[in-house]
Amino acid sequence: MQTVTRGGEPVEVSGRFLEKGDKAPPFTLTDAELKDVQLDDYAGKRKVLNIIPSIDTQTCAMSARKFNERASQLDNTVVLVVSADLPFAQVRFCGAEGLDDVSTLSCFRHPEFRQLYGVSLDSGPMAGLCARAVVVLDEEDRVIHAELVSEIKQEPDYDAAIGALDA
């Protein structure tokens, strides 16, 4: 069990968070059209998994915007914004913000994702949601960057995530 903080208060995070060099476990998540998608659906592409607690929070919204902005500059790369939000909320947010270079995926039907990727918030008022994290995968689903953000209210290190794709 790991711990992050939310406003300085400890929050338990369960599951094993991925590390650089790990092979990403397969997942099934729900897309904007309520269809189940799998990691294999993105085979051959580099993937930035922007894992967030909820698209309806300021920091999560900012990270979706920033990765959307940078995504248009990346070759053979998809940005997947993963949260427990319902796909309806994810679509509403992206439409209102004009975000078209990210794909939103929900773990609302597939809570096992949180354990598989080591981002399951298990205590505090956000229990049941995902911790804030960024996992970058190469074309063969190997982890080339992983950050579990230590304070939920802080943004991830965008430069490190994008830099891993340039290495």
Coordinates of N, CA and C in Angstrom, one line a residue, residues 43-104:
A43 N -2.6 -0.8 -30.2 CA -1.3 -1.5 -30.6 C -0.5 -0.8 -31.6
G44 N 0.8 -0.7 -31.4 CA 1.7 -0.1 -32.3 C 1.8 1.4 -32.1
K45 N 1.0 2.0 -31.2 CA 1.1 3.4 -30.9 C 1.7 3.6 -29.5
R46 N 2.3 4.8 -29.4 CA 2.8 5.2 -28.0 C 1.6 5.8 -27.3
K47 N 1.6 5.5 -26.0 CA 0.4 5.9 -25.2 C 0.8 6.7 -24.0
V48 N 0.1 7.8 -23.8 CA 0.2 8.6 -22.6 C -1.1 8.4 -21.8
L49 N -1.0 7.7 -20.7 CA -2.2 7.5 -19.8 C -2.2 8.6 -18.8
N50 N -3.0 9.6 -19.0 CA -3.2 10.7 -18.0 C -4.3 10.2 -17.1
I51 N -4.0 9.6 -15.9 CA -4.9 9.0 -15.0 C -5.3 10.1 -14.0
I52 N -6.6 10.3 -13.8 CA -7.0 11.4 -13.0 C -8.2 11.0 -12.1
P53 N -8.4 11.7 -10.9 CA -9.5 11.4 -10.1 C -10.9 11.8 -10.8
S54 N -11.0 13.0 -11.3 CA -12.3 13.4 -11.9 C -12.0 14.6 -12.9
I55 N -12.6 14.5 -14.1 CA -12.5 15.6 -15.0 C -13.1 16.9 -14.5
D56 N -14.0 16.7 -13.5 CA -14.7 17.9 -13.0 C -13.9 18.6 -11.9
T57 N -12.6 18.4 -11.8 CA -11.8 19.2 -10.8 C -10.8 20.0 -11.6
Q58 N -10.5 21.1 -11.0 CA -9.6 22.1 -11.7 C -8.3 21.5 -12.2
T59 N -7.6 20.8 -11.3 CA -6.3 20.2 -11.7 C -6.4 19.2 -12.8
C60 N -7.5 18.3 -12.7 CA -7.7 17.3 -13.7 C -8.0 17.9 -15.0
A61 N -8.8 18.9 -15.0 CA -9.2 19.6 -16.2 C -7.9 20.3 -16.9
M62 N -7.1 20.9 -16.0 CA -5.9 21.5 -16.5 C -4.9 20.4 -17.2
S63 N -4.8 19.3 -16.6 CA -3.9 18.3 -17.2 C -4.5 17.7 -18.5
A64 N -5.8 17.6 -18.6 CA -6.4 17.2 -19.9 C -6.1 18.3 -20.9
R65 N -6.3 19.5 -20.6 CA -6.0 20.6 -21.5 C -4.5 20.6 -22.0
K66 N -3.6 20.5 -21.0 CA -2.2 20.5 -21.4 C -1.8 19.3 -22.2
F67 N -2.2 18.1 -21.9 CA -1.9 17.0 -22.7 C -2.6 17.1 -24.1
N68 N -3.8 17.7 -24.2 CA -4.4 17.9 -25.5 C -3.6 18.8 -26.3
E69 N -3.1 19.9 -25.7 CA -2.3 20.9 -26.4 C -1.0 20.2 -27.0
R70 N -0.4 19.4 -26.2 CA 0.9 18.8 -26.6 C 0.7 17.6 -27.5
A71 N -0.5 16.9 -27.5 CA -0.7 15.7 -28.2 C -0.7 16.0 -29.7
S72 N -1.1 17.2 -30.2 CA -1.1 17.4 -31.6 C 0.3 17.5 -32.2
Q73 N 1.3 17.6 -31.3 CA 2.7 17.7 -31.8 C 3.4 16.4 -31.8
L74 N 2.7 15.3 -31.3 CA 3.4 14.0 -31.2 C 3.0 13.1 -32.3
D75 N 4.0 12.4 -32.9 CA 3.8 11.4 -33.9 C 3.4 10.1 -33.2
N76 N 2.5 9.3 -33.9 CA 2.2 7.9 -33.5 C 1.9 7.8 -32.0
T77 N 1.2 8.8 -31.4 CA 1.0 8.9 -30.0 C -0.5 9.2 -29.7
V78 N -1.1 8.5 -28.7 CA -2.4 8.8 -28.3 C -2.3 9.2 -26.8
V79 N -3.2 10.1 -26.5 CA -3.3 10.5 -25.1 C -4.6 10.0 -24.6
L80 N -4.6 9.2 -23.5 CA -5.8 8.6 -23.0 C -6.0 9.2 -21.6
V81 N -7.1 9.9 -21.4 CA -7.4 10.5 -20.1 C -8.4 9.5 -19.4
V82 N -7.9 8.9 -18.3 CA -8.6 7.8 -17.6 C -9.1 8.3 -16.3
S83 N -10.4 8.1 -16.0 CA -10.9 8.4 -14.7 C -12.1 7.5 -14.5
A84 N -12.7 7.6 -13.3 CA -13.9 6.9 -13.0 C -15.2 7.7 -13.4
D85 N -15.0 8.9 -14.0 CA -16.2 9.6 -14.4 C -17.0 8.9 -15.4
L86 N -18.3 9.1 -15.4 CA -19.1 8.6 -16.5 C -18.7 9.1 -17.8
P87 N -18.8 8.3 -18.9 CA -18.4 8.8 -20.2 C -19.2 10.1 -20.6
F88 N -20.4 10.2 -20.1 CA -21.2 11.4 -20.5 C -20.5 12.7 -20.0
A89 N -20.0 12.6 -18.8 CA -19.3 13.8 -18.2 C -18.0 14.1 -18.9
Q90 N -17.3 13.0 -19.3 CA -16.1 13.2 -20.0 C -16.3 13.8 -21.4
V91 N -17.4 13.4 -22.1 CA -17.7 13.9 -23.4 C -18.1 15.4 -23.3
R92 N -19.0 15.7 -22.3 CA -19.4 17.1 -22.0 C -18.2 18.0 -21.8
F93 N -17.3 17.6 -21.0 CA -16.1 18.4 -20.7 C -15.3 18.6 -21.9
C94 N -14.9 17.5 -22.7 CA -14.1 17.7 -23.8 C -14.8 18.5 -24.9
G95 N -16.1 18.4 -25.1 CA -16.8 19.2 -26.0 C -16.8 20.7 -25.7
A96 N -17.0 21.0 -24.4 CA -17.1 22.3 -23.9 C -15.7 23.0 -24.0
E97 N -14.6 22.2 -23.9 CA -13.3 22.7 -23.9 C -12.7 22.6 -25.3
G98 N -13.3 22.0 -26.2 CA -12.7 21.8 -27.6 C -11.5 20.9 -27.6
L99 N -11.5 19.9 -26.7 CA -10.4 19.0 -26.7 C -10.6 17.9 -27.6
D100 N -9.8 17.8 -28.7 CA -10.0 16.8 -29.7 C -8.8 15.9 -29.9
D101 N -7.7 16.2 -29.2 CA -6.5 15.4 -29.3 C -6.2 14.5 -28.1
V102 N -7.3 14.2 -27.3 CA -7.2 13.2 -26.3 C -8.4 12.3 -26.4
S103 N -8.3 11.1 -25.9 CA -9.4 10.2 -25.8 C -9.7 9.9 -24.3
T104 N -11.0 10.0 -24.0 CA -11.4 9.8 -22.6 C -11.8 8.3 -22.4

